[in-house]
Short mmCIF file of C-alpha atoms in Angstrom, two decimals:
data_model
loop_
_atom_site.label_atom_id
_atom_site.label_comp_id
_atom_site.label_asym_id
_atom_site.label_seq_id
_atom_site.Cartn_x
_atom_site.Cartn_y
_atom_site.Cartn_z
CA MET A 1 121.00 52.84 125.96
CA GLY A 2 117.67 52.87 127.66
CA GLU A 3 116.77 55.34 129.88
CA GLY A 4 116.66 52.76 132.86
CA ILE A 5 120.09 51.69 132.20
CA LEU A 6 121.65 55.44 132.14
CA LEU A 7 119.89 56.09 135.51
CA TYR A 8 120.98 52.73 137.21
CA ALA A 9 124.64 53.33 135.85
CA ALA A 10 124.60 56.87 137.06
CA ILE A 11 123.63 55.35 140.51
CA ALA A 12 126.39 52.72 140.28
CA PHE A 13 129.24 54.97 139.15
CA GLY A 14 128.14 57.41 141.95
CA ILE A 15 128.83 54.71 144.48
CA LEU A 16 131.94 53.57 143.02
CA TYR A 17 133.49 56.95 143.16
CA LEU A 18 133.23 57.04 146.84
CA PRO A 19 136.30 55.28 147.67
CA LEU A 20 138.13 57.74 145.33
CA VAL A 21 136.85 60.91 147.18
CA GLU A 22 140.47 61.28 149.20
CA ARG A 23 142.48 59.71 146.46
CA ALA A 24 145.12 61.90 144.58
CA ALA A 25 144.07 63.14 140.89
CA SER A 26 144.23 60.68 138.38
CA PRO A 27 142.59 59.91 134.96
CA VAL A 28 140.34 57.21 136.66
CA ARG A 29 139.20 59.48 139.48
CA THR A 30 138.27 62.02 137.26
CA LEU A 31 136.47 59.50 135.04
CA LEU A 32 134.43 58.35 138.02
CA LYS A 33 133.61 61.65 139.23
CA THR A 34 132.36 62.93 135.87
CA LEU A 35 130.37 60.03 134.75
CA PRO A 36 127.57 60.07 137.26
CA VAL A 37 126.30 63.43 136.82
CA LEU A 38 127.15 63.12 132.96
CA LEU A 39 124.95 59.94 132.82
CA LEU A 40 121.89 62.01 134.51
CA ALA A 41 122.33 64.40 131.80
CA LEU A 42 122.08 61.72 129.07
CA PHE A 43 119.05 60.52 131.11
CA ALA A 44 117.40 63.55 131.05
CA TRP A 45 118.05 64.30 127.21
CA ARG A 46 116.76 60.69 126.52
CA SER A 47 113.77 61.35 128.46
CA VAL A 48 112.97 64.44 126.50
CA GLY A 49 113.79 66.80 129.41
CA PRO A 50 114.12 70.46 129.31
CA ILE A 51 117.11 71.89 127.66
CA LEU A 52 118.05 73.99 130.64
CA LEU A 53 117.99 70.88 132.95
CA ILE A 54 120.27 69.04 130.27
CA LEU A 55 122.28 72.07 130.24
CA ALA A 56 122.76 72.49 134.19
CA LEU A 57 123.62 68.77 134.36
CA PHE A 58 126.37 68.64 131.41
CA LEU A 59 127.76 72.11 133.18
CA SER A 60 127.65 70.27 136.35
CA ALA A 61 129.50 67.30 135.07
CA LEU A 62 132.09 69.44 133.49
CA GLY A 63 132.64 71.07 136.99
CA ASP A 64 133.36 67.62 138.42
CA ALA A 65 135.89 67.05 135.82
CA PHE A 66 137.73 70.28 136.42
CA LEU A 67 137.33 69.59 140.34
CA ALA A 68 138.90 66.36 140.18
CA GLY A 69 141.99 67.69 139.55
CA SER A 70 144.35 70.08 141.57
CA GLY A 71 145.29 73.75 141.42
CA GLU A 72 143.88 77.14 141.65
CA ARG A 73 143.17 77.32 137.86
CA ARG A 74 141.13 73.97 137.87
CA PHE A 75 139.41 75.29 140.82
CA ILE A 76 138.19 78.51 139.38
CA ALA A 77 137.23 76.52 135.97
CA GLY A 78 135.14 74.14 138.24
CA LEU A 79 133.60 77.33 139.87
CA VAL A 80 132.51 78.75 136.72
CA SER A 81 130.93 75.64 135.44
CA PHE A 82 128.89 75.14 138.39
CA LEU A 83 128.03 78.98 138.63
CA LEU A 84 126.80 78.46 134.95
CA ALA A 85 124.96 75.48 136.17
CA HIS A 86 123.46 77.23 138.87
CA MET A 87 122.13 80.08 136.42
CA ALA A 88 120.71 77.30 134.24
CA TYR A 89 118.62 75.61 137.35
CA GLY A 90 117.57 79.46 138.12
CA GLY A 91 116.31 80.18 134.73
CA LEU A 92 114.55 76.66 134.50
CA PHE A 93 112.89 77.34 138.00
CA ALA A 94 111.89 80.93 136.82
CA ILE A 95 110.39 79.49 133.91
CA LEU A 96 108.50 76.55 135.44
CA GLY A 97 107.53 78.42 138.98
CA VAL A 98 104.53 79.84 140.27
CA PRO A 99 105.57 82.83 142.11
CA THR A 100 102.28 83.15 143.99
CA GLN A 101 103.15 79.63 145.88
CA ILE A 102 105.32 81.63 148.06
CA PRO A 103 102.91 84.07 149.72
CA ASP A 104 100.57 81.62 149.63
CA ASP A 105 102.32 78.81 151.74
CA ALA A 106 103.89 79.93 154.93
CA TRP A 107 106.49 77.36 155.06
CA ARG A 108 107.66 78.69 151.56
CA LEU A 109 107.95 82.19 153.09
CA VAL A 110 109.86 81.25 156.01
CA ALA A 111 112.08 79.15 153.66
CA LEU A 112 112.79 82.14 151.68
CA ALA A 113 113.82 84.04 154.82
CA ALA A 114 116.15 81.19 156.02
CA THR A 115 117.60 81.15 152.48
CA VAL A 116 118.56 84.61 152.22
CA ALA A 117 119.80 84.74 155.98
CA ALA A 118 121.80 81.44 155.29
CA GLY A 119 123.23 83.23 152.20
CA GLY A 120 124.49 86.29 154.14
CA ILE A 121 125.82 83.95 157.12
CA ILE A 122 127.84 81.94 155.10
CA LEU A 123 129.21 84.50 152.96
CA GLY A 124 130.60 86.45 155.84
CA PHE A 125 131.91 83.22 157.41
CA LEU A 126 133.85 82.54 154.08
CA TRP A 127 134.96 86.14 153.06
CA ARG A 128 138.18 86.08 155.13
CA PRO A 129 139.13 82.64 154.62
CA ALA A 130 138.46 82.85 150.97
CA GLY A 131 141.32 85.40 150.51
CA SER A 132 141.86 86.60 146.72
CA LEU A 133 138.96 84.19 145.75
CA ALA A 134 136.24 86.13 147.95
CA PRO A 135 134.68 87.96 145.33
CA ALA A 136 134.42 84.71 143.06
CA VAL A 137 132.92 83.14 146.21
CA ALA A 138 130.53 86.04 146.91
CA PHE A 139 129.12 85.76 143.16
CA TYR A 140 128.64 82.18 143.55
CA CYS A 141 127.08 82.33 146.77
CA LEU A 142 124.64 84.67 145.01
CA ALA A 143 124.04 82.25 142.27
CA ILE A 144 123.35 79.27 144.28
CA PHE A 145 121.10 81.05 146.80
CA GLY A 146 119.38 82.88 144.03
CA MET A 147 118.55 79.50 142.69
CA THR A 148 117.60 78.11 145.74
CA ALA A 149 115.28 81.03 146.19
CA LEU A 150 113.77 80.46 142.74
CA SER A 151 113.08 76.76 143.59
CA LEU A 152 110.61 77.72 146.24
CA ALA A 153 108.47 78.58 143.40
CA ILE A 154 108.22 75.09 141.91
CA PRO A 155 105.18 73.28 143.15
CA SER A 156 107.14 70.05 144.29
CA PRO A 157 108.77 70.39 147.78
CA LEU A 158 111.60 68.17 146.45
CA VAL A 159 113.13 70.70 144.31
CA PHE A 160 113.49 72.82 147.20
CA LEU A 161 115.01 69.89 149.35
CA ALA A 162 117.58 69.14 146.43
CA ALA A 163 118.65 72.99 146.31
CA VAL A 164 119.21 72.93 149.82
CA MET A 165 121.10 69.59 149.54
CA PHE A 166 123.11 71.27 146.87
CA VAL A 167 123.56 74.65 149.20
CA SER A 168 125.02 72.31 152.17
CA SER A 169 127.10 70.44 149.70
CA ASP A 170 128.95 73.26 148.25
CA THR A 171 129.07 75.00 151.94
CA THR A 172 130.74 72.05 152.98
CA LEU A 173 133.26 71.95 149.97
CA ALA A 174 134.09 75.43 150.68
CA ILE A 175 134.98 75.07 154.24
CA ARG A 176 136.85 72.06 153.36
CA THR A 177 138.80 74.41 150.84
CA PHE A 178 139.16 77.54 152.66
CA VAL A 179 138.80 77.00 156.66
CA LEU A 180 139.90 73.38 157.39
CA PRO A 181 143.86 72.73 157.22
CA ARG A 182 144.99 69.84 155.40
CA GLY A 183 145.12 66.66 157.63
CA HIS A 184 142.30 67.55 159.71
CA PRO A 185 140.32 64.81 160.74
CA LEU A 186 137.10 66.14 159.49
CA GLN A 187 138.52 66.31 155.99
CA LYS A 188 137.75 62.86 154.80
CA PRO A 189 134.13 62.67 156.72
CA PHE A 190 133.14 66.19 155.08
CA GLY A 191 134.54 64.99 151.62
CA ILE A 192 132.40 61.85 151.64
CA TYR A 193 129.50 64.15 152.78
CA VAL A 194 130.45 66.74 149.98
CA TRP A 195 130.01 63.85 147.28
CA VAL A 196 126.91 62.31 148.58
CA SER A 197 124.72 65.24 149.17
CA TYR A 198 126.17 66.47 145.81
CA PHE A 199 124.64 63.60 143.91
CA LEU A 200 121.58 63.21 145.85
CA ALA A 201 120.92 66.82 145.12
CA GLN A 202 121.47 66.38 141.19
CA PHE A 203 119.46 63.02 141.17
CA THR A 204 116.41 64.56 142.98
CA LEU A 205 116.59 67.52 140.77
CA THR A 206 116.61 65.53 137.63
CA LEU A 207 113.70 63.08 138.69
CA ALA A 208 111.74 65.85 140.24
CA LEU A 209 112.19 68.55 136.98
CA LEU A 210 111.23 65.69 134.49
CA ASP A 211 108.16 64.72 136.55
CA ALA A 212 107.37 68.41 136.41
CA THR A 213 107.93 68.90 132.76
CA LEU A 214 106.60 65.48 131.20
#
């Protein structure tokens, strides 16, 4: 299967999943939620992308498969998968990044300060609602905001933009999970936003990082 077909198939399946965002768990829902990012991983592999990018996308697809179901054990498994994915992205950013760019560019310094502040605010907001999962959420916040901070060292601003989209997606998901009660009118629009922003983040990261390494 050619690289272009894999990319277009990822987009197509990403769109096909939208009507299933609020549906009950099922094999079809799990398949359609897992395929888009899995196809991005295959696209990165066929494009001879860096192994950490391929690993991050594969781990994200695994997390999608876990989160397509229900129950605390699947939620924790999904959380661990995405935690490892963020660590893989962070490692790749550390390898590809040019740290001197951050102090040299005013917007990157401002963005770094905003990232650190946002991480503290969001963690404080979620700590009590997360209950017994609060320590896991805290570790996850550290990983995703650390990944976002490291993305500022990548020359392309698209990488930081994608990382911010990832943060906004995960933050919205956390609010849906821990703060909003079931049946709340914001559950459905939040669910759609989580998927759209998440897939756009993964898609942008894939193309921007392949462009930076090939």
